[in-house]
mmCIF file of C-alpha atoms and ligand atoms in Angstrom:
data_model
loop_
_atom_site.group_PDB
_atom_site.id
_atom_site.type_symbol
_atom_site.label_atom_id
_atom_site.label_comp_id
_atom_site.label_asym_id
_atom_site.label_seq_id
_atom_site.Cartn_x
_atom_site.Cartn_y
_atom_site.Cartn_z
ATOM 1 C CA MET A 1 111.958 84.660 96.374
ATOM 2 C CA ARG A 2 109.150 86.634 94.723
ATOM 3 C CA VAL A 3 107.439 89.068 97.088
ATOM 4 C CA LEU A 4 104.043 90.608 96.451
ATOM 5 C CA ALA A 5 103.665 93.848 98.426
ATOM 6 C CA ILE A 6 100.695 95.963 99.452
ATOM 7 C CA GLU A 7 100.892 99.653 100.401
ATOM 8 C CA SER A 8 97.878 101.441 101.915
ATOM 9 C CA SER A 9 99.257 103.780 104.607
ATOM 10 C CA CYS A 10 97.610 106.978 103.372
ATOM 11 C CA ASP A 11 95.880 107.941 100.132
ATOM 12 C CA GLU A 12 97.687 105.764 97.599
ATOM 13 C CA THR A 13 96.713 102.138 97.041
ATOM 14 C CA ALA A 14 99.684 100.276 95.610
ATOM 15 C CA VAL A 15 100.738 96.750 94.717
ATOM 16 C CA ALA A 16 104.152 95.544 93.521
ATOM 17 C CA ILE A 17 106.026 92.335 92.825
ATOM 18 C CA PHE A 18 109.776 92.117 93.460
ATOM 19 C CA ASP A 19 111.919 89.168 92.426
ATOM 20 C CA GLY A 20 114.721 88.962 94.980
ATOM 21 C CA GLY A 21 116.638 86.235 93.148
ATOM 22 C CA ARG A 22 116.936 88.401 90.064
ATOM 23 C CA ASP A 23 117.094 91.645 92.096
ATOM 24 C CA ARG A 24 114.353 93.028 89.858
ATOM 25 C CA LEU A 25 111.083 94.817 90.247
ATOM 26 C CA LEU A 26 108.679 92.830 88.042
ATOM 27 C CA ALA A 27 105.670 95.155 88.220
ATOM 28 C CA HIS A 28 104.218 97.945 90.298
ATOM 29 C CA ARG A 29 100.970 99.874 90.211
ATOM 30 C CA VAL A 30 99.806 102.891 92.189
ATOM 31 C CA HIS A 31 96.247 104.155 92.379
ATOM 32 C CA SER A 32 96.089 107.665 93.788
ATOM 33 C CA GLN A 33 92.956 108.679 95.702
ATOM 34 C CA THR A 34 93.438 112.380 94.938
ATOM 35 C CA ASP A 35 89.933 112.628 93.408
ATOM 36 C CA VAL A 36 88.322 111.044 96.487
ATOM 37 C CA HIS A 37 89.751 113.695 98.826
ATOM 38 C CA ALA A 38 89.990 116.738 96.511
ATOM 39 C CA ASP A 39 86.742 118.357 97.700
ATOM 40 C CA TYR A 40 87.864 118.167 101.336
ATOM 41 C CA GLY A 41 91.290 119.811 100.892
ATOM 42 C CA GLY A 42 93.034 116.939 102.665
ATOM 43 C CA VAL A 43 92.869 113.198 103.271
ATOM 44 C CA VAL A 44 89.667 111.928 104.946
ATOM 45 C CA PRO A 45 90.792 108.769 106.793
ATOM 46 C CA GLU A 46 87.479 106.876 106.563
ATOM 47 C CA LEU A 47 87.183 107.504 102.821
ATOM 48 C CA ALA A 48 90.808 106.452 102.339
ATOM 49 C CA ALA A 49 90.202 103.112 104.079
ATOM 50 C CA ARG A 50 87.066 102.401 102.062
ATOM 51 C CA ASP A 51 88.736 103.201 98.776
ATOM 52 C CA HIS A 52 91.702 100.941 99.568
ATOM 53 C CA MET A 53 89.242 98.089 100.155
ATOM 54 C CA ARG A 54 87.540 98.798 96.839
ATOM 55 C CA ARG A 55 90.787 98.978 94.845
ATOM 56 C CA LEU A 56 93.033 96.306 96.306
ATOM 57 C CA PRO A 57 91.607 93.147 94.641
ATOM 58 C CA GLY A 58 91.564 94.641 91.128
ATOM 59 C CA LEU A 59 94.954 96.308 91.510
ATOM 60 C CA THR A 60 96.487 93.036 92.695
ATOM 61 C CA ARG A 61 95.064 91.168 89.682
ATOM 62 C CA THR A 62 96.359 93.841 87.277
ATOM 63 C CA THR A 63 99.825 93.897 88.842
ATOM 64 C CA LEU A 64 100.079 90.103 88.613
ATOM 65 C CA ALA A 65 99.014 90.318 84.961
ATOM 66 C CA ASP A 66 101.626 93.032 84.290
ATOM 67 C CA ALA A 67 104.295 90.690 85.663
ATOM 68 C CA GLY A 68 102.872 87.778 83.626
ATOM 69 C CA LEU A 69 102.420 85.770 86.827
ATOM 70 C CA ASP A 70 99.656 84.133 88.789
ATOM 71 C CA LEU A 71 99.519 83.745 92.558
ATOM 72 C CA ASP A 72 101.256 80.335 92.382
ATOM 73 C CA ALA A 73 104.463 82.189 91.472
ATOM 74 C CA ILE A 74 104.409 84.307 94.647
ATOM 75 C CA ASP A 75 106.508 83.140 97.610
ATOM 76 C CA ALA A 76 105.665 85.735 100.278
ATOM 77 C CA VAL A 77 103.475 88.750 100.990
ATOM 78 C CA ALA A 78 104.719 92.038 102.495
ATOM 79 C CA TYR A 79 102.499 94.896 103.551
ATOM 80 C CA THR A 80 102.855 98.305 105.159
ATOM 81 C CA ALA A 81 102.119 97.906 108.882
ATOM 82 C CA GLY A 82 102.887 101.538 109.806
ATOM 83 C CA PRO A 83 103.304 104.386 110.288
ATOM 84 C CA GLY A 84 100.205 105.862 108.675
ATOM 85 C CA LEU A 85 96.435 106.186 109.083
ATOM 86 C CA ALA A 86 95.259 103.299 111.266
ATOM 87 C CA GLY A 87 92.129 102.488 109.243
ATOM 88 C CA ALA A 88 93.948 102.689 105.921
ATOM 89 C CA LEU A 89 96.760 100.482 107.225
ATOM 90 C CA MET A 90 94.250 97.925 108.509
ATOM 91 C CA THR A 91 92.578 97.455 105.124
ATOM 92 C CA GLY A 92 95.925 96.727 103.432
ATOM 93 C CA ALA A 93 97.118 94.508 106.281
ATOM 94 C CA ALA A 94 93.855 92.510 106.357
ATOM 95 C CA PHE A 95 93.956 92.034 102.594
ATOM 96 C CA ALA A 96 97.628 90.998 102.628
ATOM 97 C CA LYS A 97 97.236 88.611 105.542
ATOM 98 C CA GLY A 98 94.089 87.098 104.011
ATOM 99 C CA LEU A 99 95.887 86.561 100.726
ATOM 100 C CA ALA A 100 98.900 85.009 102.462
ATOM 101 C CA ALA A 101 96.739 82.725 104.628
ATOM 102 C CA SER A 102 94.655 81.543 101.668
ATOM 103 C CA ARG A 103 97.833 80.496 99.819
ATOM 104 C CA GLY A 104 99.798 79.268 102.822
ATOM 105 C CA LEU A 105 102.429 81.955 102.278
ATOM 106 C CA PRO A 106 104.559 83.766 104.852
ATOM 107 C CA ALA A 107 103.654 87.409 105.486
ATOM 108 C CA LEU A 108 105.502 90.336 107.013
ATOM 109 C CA GLY A 109 104.478 93.816 108.129
ATOM 110 C CA VAL A 110 106.956 96.432 106.848
ATOM 111 C CA ASN A 111 107.813 99.908 108.101
ATOM 112 C CA HIS A 112 106.775 102.500 105.494
ATOM 113 C CA LEU A 113 109.681 104.843 106.328
ATOM 114 C CA GLU A 114 112.198 102.042 105.859
ATOM 115 C CA GLY A 115 110.572 101.495 102.468
ATOM 116 C CA HIS A 116 111.095 105.166 101.517
ATOM 117 C CA ILE A 117 114.754 105.144 102.595
ATOM 118 C CA LEU A 118 115.553 101.906 100.758
ATOM 119 C CA ALA A 119 113.731 102.937 97.536
ATOM 120 C CA PRO A 120 116.991 104.069 95.820
ATOM 121 C CA LEU A 121 118.215 100.453 96.103
ATOM 122 C CA LEU A 122 115.738 99.712 93.286
ATOM 123 C CA GLY A 123 117.629 102.062 90.935
ATOM 124 C CA GLU A 124 120.385 101.522 88.399
ATOM 125 C CA ASP A 125 122.988 103.020 90.721
ATOM 126 C CA PRO A 126 122.082 101.773 94.221
ATOM 127 C CA PRO A 127 123.827 103.391 97.210
ATOM 128 C CA SER A 128 126.215 101.353 99.315
ATOM 129 C CA PHE A 129 126.150 101.528 103.109
ATOM 130 C CA PRO A 130 126.630 103.534 105.272
ATOM 131 C CA PHE A 131 124.907 106.735 104.163
ATOM 132 C CA LEU A 132 123.115 109.790 105.470
ATOM 133 C CA ALA A 133 119.397 109.740 104.610
ATOM 134 C CA LEU A 134 117.173 112.773 104.253
ATOM 135 C CA LEU A 135 113.564 111.628 104.420
ATOM 136 C CA VAL A 136 111.263 114.396 103.219
ATOM 137 C CA SER A 137 107.636 113.365 102.789
ATOM 138 C CA GLY A 138 104.117 114.494 103.579
ATOM 139 C CA GLY A 139 104.382 113.311 107.167
ATOM 140 C CA HIS A 140 108.100 113.270 107.960
ATOM 141 C CA SER A 141 111.253 115.406 107.711
ATOM 142 C CA GLN A 142 114.124 113.463 109.197
ATOM 143 C CA LEU A 143 117.891 113.179 108.996
ATOM 144 C CA ILE A 144 118.961 109.595 109.620
ATOM 145 C CA GLU A 145 122.328 107.903 109.825
ATOM 146 C CA VAL A 146 121.921 104.565 108.033
ATOM 147 C CA ARG A 147 124.691 102.068 108.881
ATOM 148 C CA GLU A 148 123.010 99.168 107.070
ATOM 149 C CA VAL A 149 119.470 97.905 106.390
ATOM 150 C CA GLY A 150 117.695 98.084 109.733
ATOM 151 C CA ASP A 151 120.380 100.081 111.572
ATOM 152 C CA TYR A 152 118.991 103.612 111.807
ATOM 153 C CA ARG A 153 119.977 106.504 114.054
ATOM 154 C CA LEU A 154 117.759 109.582 114.056
ATOM 155 C CA LEU A 155 119.977 112.702 113.948
ATOM 156 C CA GLY A 156 117.285 115.362 113.645
ATOM 157 C CA GLU A 157 113.695 115.939 112.575
ATOM 158 C CA SER A 158 111.063 118.597 112.181
ATOM 159 C CA ILE A 159 109.725 119.754 115.508
ATOM 160 C CA ASP A 160 106.428 120.732 113.839
ATOM 161 C CA ASP A 161 105.258 120.522 110.196
ATOM 162 C CA ALA A 162 106.878 118.125 107.742
ATOM 163 C CA ILE A 163 108.330 119.725 104.603
ATOM 164 C CA GLY A 164 105.722 118.126 102.341
ATOM 165 C CA GLU A 165 103.050 119.459 104.683
ATOM 166 C CA ALA A 166 104.554 122.973 104.430
ATOM 167 C CA PHE A 167 104.542 122.677 100.625
ATOM 168 C CA ASP A 168 100.927 121.481 100.694
ATOM 169 C CA LYS A 169 99.673 124.139 103.134
ATOM 170 C CA SER A 170 101.460 126.916 101.230
ATOM 171 C CA ALA A 171 100.079 125.598 97.939
ATOM 172 C CA LYS A 172 96.578 125.584 99.424
ATOM 173 C CA LEU A 173 96.946 129.270 100.350
ATOM 174 C CA MET A 174 97.669 129.936 96.673
ATOM 175 C CA GLY A 175 94.656 127.918 95.506
ATOM 176 C CA LEU A 176 96.810 125.185 93.959
ATOM 177 C CA GLY A 177 94.719 122.239 95.229
ATOM 178 C CA TYR A 178 95.789 119.286 97.360
ATOM 179 C CA PRO A 179 98.405 117.907 97.543
ATOM 180 C CA GLY A 180 100.000 120.959 95.962
ATOM 181 C CA GLY A 181 103.768 120.418 96.391
ATOM 182 C CA ALA A 182 104.469 119.647 92.753
ATOM 183 C CA ALA A 183 102.124 122.440 91.556
ATOM 184 C CA LEU A 184 103.837 124.962 93.848
ATOM 185 C CA SER A 185 107.192 123.943 92.416
ATOM 186 C CA ARG A 186 105.889 124.436 88.858
ATOM 187 C CA LEU A 187 104.570 127.900 89.767
ATOM 188 C CA ALA A 188 107.929 128.743 91.380
ATOM 189 C CA GLU A 189 109.630 128.383 87.978
ATOM 190 C CA GLN A 190 107.928 131.631 86.920
ATOM 191 C CA GLY A 191 108.806 133.584 90.075
ATOM 192 C CA ASP A 192 111.776 135.449 91.529
ATOM 193 C CA PRO A 193 113.291 133.424 94.406
ATOM 194 C CA GLY A 194 114.815 136.595 95.853
ATOM 195 C CA ALA A 195 111.529 138.555 95.872
ATOM 196 C CA VAL A 196 110.403 137.685 99.412
ATOM 197 C CA ALA A 197 112.987 137.546 102.227
ATOM 198 C CA PHE A 198 111.844 134.534 104.268
ATOM 199 C CA THR A 199 113.919 133.558 107.316
ATOM 200 C CA ARG A 200 115.579 130.163 107.066
ATOM 201 C CA PRO A 201 114.151 128.339 110.078
ATOM 202 C CA MET A 202 116.466 127.042 112.842
ATOM 203 C CA VAL A 203 119.727 127.487 110.898
ATOM 204 C CA ASN A 204 121.281 129.690 113.565
ATOM 205 C CA ARG A 205 120.583 127.149 116.277
ATOM 206 C CA PRO A 206 122.946 124.255 116.834
ATOM 207 C CA GLY A 207 121.763 120.759 116.075
ATOM 208 C CA LEU A 208 119.952 119.079 113.227
ATOM 209 C CA ASP A 209 116.286 119.652 114.010
ATOM 210 C CA LEU A 210 114.058 121.406 111.505
ATOM 211 C CA SER A 211 110.903 123.519 111.736
ATOM 212 C CA PHE A 212 108.540 124.584 108.959
ATOM 213 C CA SER A 213 105.334 125.863 110.524
ATOM 214 C CA GLY A 214 106.738 129.411 110.915
ATOM 215 C CA LEU A 215 107.647 129.480 107.233
ATOM 216 C CA LYS A 216 104.086 128.498 106.330
ATOM 217 C CA THR A 217 102.802 131.434 108.430
ATOM 218 C CA ALA A 218 105.315 133.742 106.699
ATOM 219 C CA VAL A 219 103.896 132.564 103.354
ATOM 220 C CA ALA A 220 100.380 133.464 104.547
ATOM 221 C CA ASN A 221 101.628 136.915 105.588
ATOM 222 C CA ALA A 222 103.372 137.510 102.239
ATOM 223 C CA ILE A 223 100.179 136.581 100.395
ATOM 224 C CA ALA A 224 98.127 138.879 102.643
ATOM 225 C CA ALA A 225 100.614 141.670 101.881
ATOM 226 C CA GLY A 226 99.867 141.262 98.166
ATOM 227 C CA CYS A 227 103.073 139.571 96.965
ATOM 228 C CA ALA A 228 102.706 137.756 93.639
ATOM 229 C CA PHE A 229 102.013 134.025 94.104
ATOM 230 C CA GLU A 230 104.839 132.961 91.790
ATOM 231 C CA ASP A 231 107.352 135.081 93.738
ATOM 232 C CA VAL A 232 106.108 133.688 97.059
ATOM 233 C CA ALA A 233 106.336 130.140 95.670
ATOM 234 C CA ALA A 234 109.874 130.666 94.334
ATOM 235 C CA SER A 235 111.070 132.329 97.554
ATOM 236 C CA PHE A 236 109.464 129.629 99.698
ATOM 237 C CA GLU A 237 111.057 126.836 97.680
ATOM 238 C CA ARG A 238 114.490 128.455 97.788
ATOM 239 C CA THR A 239 114.249 128.970 101.557
ATOM 240 C CA VAL A 240 113.370 125.308 102.104
ATOM 241 C CA ILE A 241 116.250 124.154 99.904
ATOM 242 C CA ASP A 242 118.746 126.584 101.517
ATOM 243 C CA THR A 243 117.713 125.336 104.957
ATOM 244 C CA LEU A 244 118.079 121.689 104.007
ATOM 245 C CA GLU A 245 121.484 122.308 102.440
ATOM 246 C CA ILE A 246 122.781 123.975 105.617
ATOM 247 C CA LYS A 247 121.503 121.166 107.841
ATOM 248 C CA LEU A 248 122.764 118.459 105.520
ATOM 249 C CA LYS A 249 126.279 119.913 105.440
ATOM 250 C CA ARG A 250 126.220 119.952 109.211
ATOM 251 C CA ALA A 251 125.032 116.325 109.370
ATOM 252 C CA LEU A 252 127.659 115.163 106.877
ATOM 253 C CA GLU A 253 130.379 116.847 108.907
ATOM 254 C CA GLN A 254 129.050 115.439 112.165
ATOM 255 C CA THR A 255 128.860 111.860 110.884
ATOM 256 C CA GLY A 256 131.896 111.916 108.579
ATOM 257 C CA LEU A 257 129.688 110.465 105.833
ATOM 258 C CA ASN A 258 129.939 111.590 102.230
ATOM 259 C CA ARG A 259 127.094 109.572 100.714
ATOM 260 C CA LEU A 260 123.578 110.951 100.786
ATOM 261 C CA VAL A 261 120.183 109.391 100.033
ATOM 262 C CA VAL A 262 117.167 111.660 99.624
ATOM 263 C CA ALA A 263 113.767 109.951 99.728
ATOM 264 C CA GLY A 264 110.046 110.623 100.198
ATOM 265 C CA GLY A 265 107.648 112.673 98.071
ATOM 266 C CA VAL A 266 109.602 115.941 98.296
ATOM 267 C CA ALA A 267 112.664 114.142 96.848
ATOM 268 C CA ALA A 268 110.788 114.462 93.530
ATOM 269 C CA ASN A 269 111.425 118.225 93.685
ATOM 270 C CA ARG A 270 113.771 119.040 90.788
ATOM 271 C CA PRO A 271 115.434 122.200 92.183
ATOM 272 C CA LEU A 272 116.150 120.288 95.413
ATOM 273 C CA ARG A 273 117.676 117.420 93.430
ATOM 274 C CA ARG A 274 119.843 119.839 91.413
ATOM 275 C CA ARG A 275 121.062 121.728 94.483
ATOM 276 C CA LEU A 276 121.937 118.615 96.479
ATOM 277 C CA ALA A 277 123.649 117.006 93.480
ATOM 278 C CA GLY A 278 125.800 120.170 93.177
ATOM 279 C CA MET A 279 126.503 120.206 96.909
ATOM 280 C CA MET A 280 127.670 116.591 96.963
ATOM 281 C CA ASP A 281 129.692 117.098 93.805
ATOM 282 C CA GLU A 282 131.563 119.981 95.434
ATOM 283 C CA ARG A 283 132.316 117.811 98.453
ATOM 284 C CA GLY A 284 133.535 114.928 96.304
ATOM 285 C CA GLY A 285 130.611 112.858 97.565
ATOM 286 C CA VAL A 286 127.600 111.268 95.947
ATOM 287 C CA VAL A 287 123.824 111.602 96.237
ATOM 288 C CA HIS A 288 121.202 108.994 95.361
ATOM 289 C CA PHE A 289 117.539 109.662 94.694
ATOM 290 C CA PRO A 290 114.780 107.150 93.990
ATOM 291 C CA ALA A 291 113.267 107.241 90.503
ATOM 292 C CA ILE A 292 110.749 110.116 90.470
ATOM 293 C CA GLU A 293 107.773 107.709 90.483
ATOM 294 C CA LEU A 294 109.197 105.918 93.548
ATOM 295 C CA CYS A 295 109.540 109.097 95.669
ATOM 296 C CA THR A 296 105.870 109.291 96.639
ATOM 297 C CA ASP A 297 104.054 106.318 98.129
ATOM 298 C CA ASN A 298 104.379 103.046 96.235
ATOM 299 C CA ALA A 299 104.520 99.315 96.971
ATOM 300 C CA ALA A 300 107.815 98.697 95.135
ATOM 301 C CA MET A 301 109.726 100.077 98.123
ATOM 302 C CA ILE A 302 107.650 97.909 100.487
ATOM 303 C CA ALA A 303 108.381 94.831 98.357
ATOM 304 C CA LEU A 304 112.116 95.534 98.484
ATOM 305 C CA ALA A 305 112.214 96.258 102.236
ATOM 306 C CA GLY A 306 109.983 93.212 102.830
ATOM 307 C CA TYR A 307 112.238 91.005 100.729
ATOM 308 C CA ARG A 308 115.360 92.035 102.667
ATOM 309 C CA ARG A 309 113.662 90.960 105.886
ATOM 310 C CA LEU A 310 111.791 87.882 104.603
ATOM 311 C CA VAL A 311 114.942 86.440 103.042
ATOM 312 C CA ALA A 312 116.633 86.780 106.440
ATOM 313 C CA GLY A 313 113.863 84.639 107.909
ATOM 314 C CA GLU A 314 111.598 87.299 109.419
ATOM 315 C CA ARG A 315 107.892 86.512 109.487
ATOM 316 C CA ASP A 316 104.869 87.897 111.278
ATOM 317 C CA PRO A 317 104.763 85.659 114.318
ATOM 318 C CA ALA A 318 100.998 85.102 114.223
ATOM 319 C CA PRO A 319 98.222 84.888 111.623
ATOM 320 C CA GLY A 320 96.570 88.050 112.988
ATOM 321 C CA PHE A 321 98.008 91.509 112.512
ATOM 322 C CA ARG A 322 98.731 94.700 114.345
ATOM 323 C CA VAL A 323 99.221 98.021 112.592
ATOM 324 C CA ARG A 324 101.025 100.977 114.117
ATOM 325 C CA ALA A 325 99.968 104.544 113.341
ATOM 326 C CA ARG A 326 103.333 105.557 114.838
ATOM 327 C CA TRP A 327 106.381 103.394 114.325
ATOM 328 C CA PRO A 328 109.756 105.169 114.655
ATOM 329 C CA LEU A 329 112.589 103.918 112.463
ATOM 330 C CA ALA A 330 114.940 103.746 115.427
ATOM 331 C CA GLU A 331 112.870 100.820 116.779
ATOM 332 C CA LEU A 332 113.810 98.643 113.804
ATOM 333 C CA ARG A 333 116.602 96.082 113.874
ATOM 334 C CA VAL A 334 118.889 94.568 111.275
ATOM 335 C CA PRO A 335 116.968 91.898 109.248
ATOM 336 C CA GLY A 336 116.963 88.525 110.945
ATOM 337 C CA CYS A 337 117.643 89.978 114.380
ATOM 338 C CA PRO A 338 114.901 88.545 116.674
ATOM 339 C CA ALA A 339 114.048 91.923 118.212
ATOM 340 C CA ALA A 340 112.760 93.043 114.812
ATOM 341 C CA ALA A 341 109.523 91.105 115.222
ATOM 342 C CA ALA A 342 107.673 94.236 116.323
ATOM 343 C CA VAL A 343 104.487 93.456 114.391
ATOM 344 C CA SER A 344 102.370 90.516 115.418
HETATM 345 N N1 LIG B 1 107.859 118.116 93.085
HETATM 346 C C1 LIG B 1 107.529 118.243 94.360
HETATM 347 N N2 LIG B 1 107.974 119.301 95.092
HETATM 348 C C2 LIG B 1 107.657 119.425 96.391
HETATM 349 N N3 LIG B 1 106.871 118.557 97.053
HETATM 350 C C3 LIG B 1 106.407 117.494 96.389
HETATM 351 C C4 LIG B 1 106.702 117.281 95.008
HETATM 352 N N4 LIG B 1 106.083 116.125 94.625
HETATM 353 C C5 LIG B 1 105.427 115.644 95.720
HETATM 354 N N5 LIG B 1 105.612 116.463 96.767
HETATM 355 C C6 LIG B 1 105.062 116.327 98.123
HETATM 356 O O1 LIG B 1 105.331 115.040 98.641
HETATM 357 C C7 LIG B 1 104.362 114.725 99.638
HETATM 358 C C8 LIG B 1 103.878 113.313 99.479
HETATM 359 O O2 LIG B 1 104.965 112.464 99.728
HETATM 360 P P1 LIG B 1 104.748 111.001 100.321
HETATM 361 O O3 LIG B 1 103.742 110.287 99.492
HETATM 362 O O4 LIG B 1 106.090 110.392 100.456
HETATM 363 O O5 LIG B 1 104.190 111.418 101.745
HETATM 364 P P2 LIG B 1 103.241 110.628 102.713
HETATM 365 O O6 LIG B 1 103.286 109.190 102.360
HETATM 366 O O7 LIG B 1 101.945 111.322 102.721
HETATM 367 O O8 LIG B 1 103.952 110.844 104.101
HETATM 368 P P3 LIG B 1 104.759 109.749 104.974
HETATM 369 O O9 LIG B 1 105.522 108.898 104.023
HETATM 370 O O10 LIG B 1 105.631 110.584 105.846
HETATM 371 O O11 LIG B 1 103.720 108.996 105.721
HETATM 372 C C9 LIG B 1 103.258 115.747 99.507
HETATM 373 O O12 LIG B 1 103.364 116.639 100.581
HETATM 374 C C10 LIG B 1 103.559 116.412 98.167
HETATM 375 O O13 LIG B 1 103.130 117.740 98.079
HETATM 376 MG MG1 LIG B 2 104.993 108.012 102.294
#
């Protein structure tokens, strides 16, 4: 089964084609809207939706050409149905459902967070189940026990800002543009991570929840006090990584798992990858990351997650569509299980 997938949940328009029979990604393209939103210092939902509409037809044609295929070779269409910006989701869903209807193909709305978590399955060394997942993106910071595809138990999450959001807001305070996570990390390479003594949030409290809005305020205070930007960046990054390491050790002990998957945009952070690789090595465990280009939003992960469900017989029950700005992972079911038909 060849699945064409559409991703449009936020400010990346993406199309991918996954061949399930050969377990291979045939092509994937991402168009980032960074330029559209740059002047506003954040994503403007209405502009995001309009740009998705503008880009989707051309991007789909180019992705098909990259794979050397035409639409006759496609067996099903998957699209991101949530969570994300409602207007942005609707443009991708309408395009995907229109495409599927015009070709008489089955279509399925996919959960974006499930896509992120399953992205490492596209790699050379895919994780086996069960594993502990750390999802660290622009909108989410969650620790999830993953028993198998579709069987997710939320262990802890940020009670306020997501980690990517904390990176972006801190980067903005240093004039690094938006989204500034990667730029902040580059600046941190020149700084002293011990220069500013930030408190590691929530580590002295029991449980697995996280919190990053206080750290962002501490960054603002350090900048106001005249600390060098590179030192603030390095100290901020180390504090985030220290905090995650403490919580992850706790979660691994609590669940008895020794396999970790780290996904979402912040999983592209190299110092985080190094630290968690070292941590798992010491424990005799293993960590899996998606390829760097598949950490941030992409349609390859949606194609894979869609394939796993489509091949088990899941379909959108009706020709129309419903998108969900909020759609918790814990509501999902194992592929093929009837209760999974949450999107209609
Ligand atoms: N090298 C890096 N270091 C730290 N943060 C990074 C790095 N690269 C990207 N990011 C951050 O990743 C985030 C984007 O990730 P992603 O595209 O997965 O989030 P999103 O799709 O906006 O959120 P969600 O998936 O929760 O809806 C941004 O906050 C960005 O700053
Ligand atoms: Mg995302």
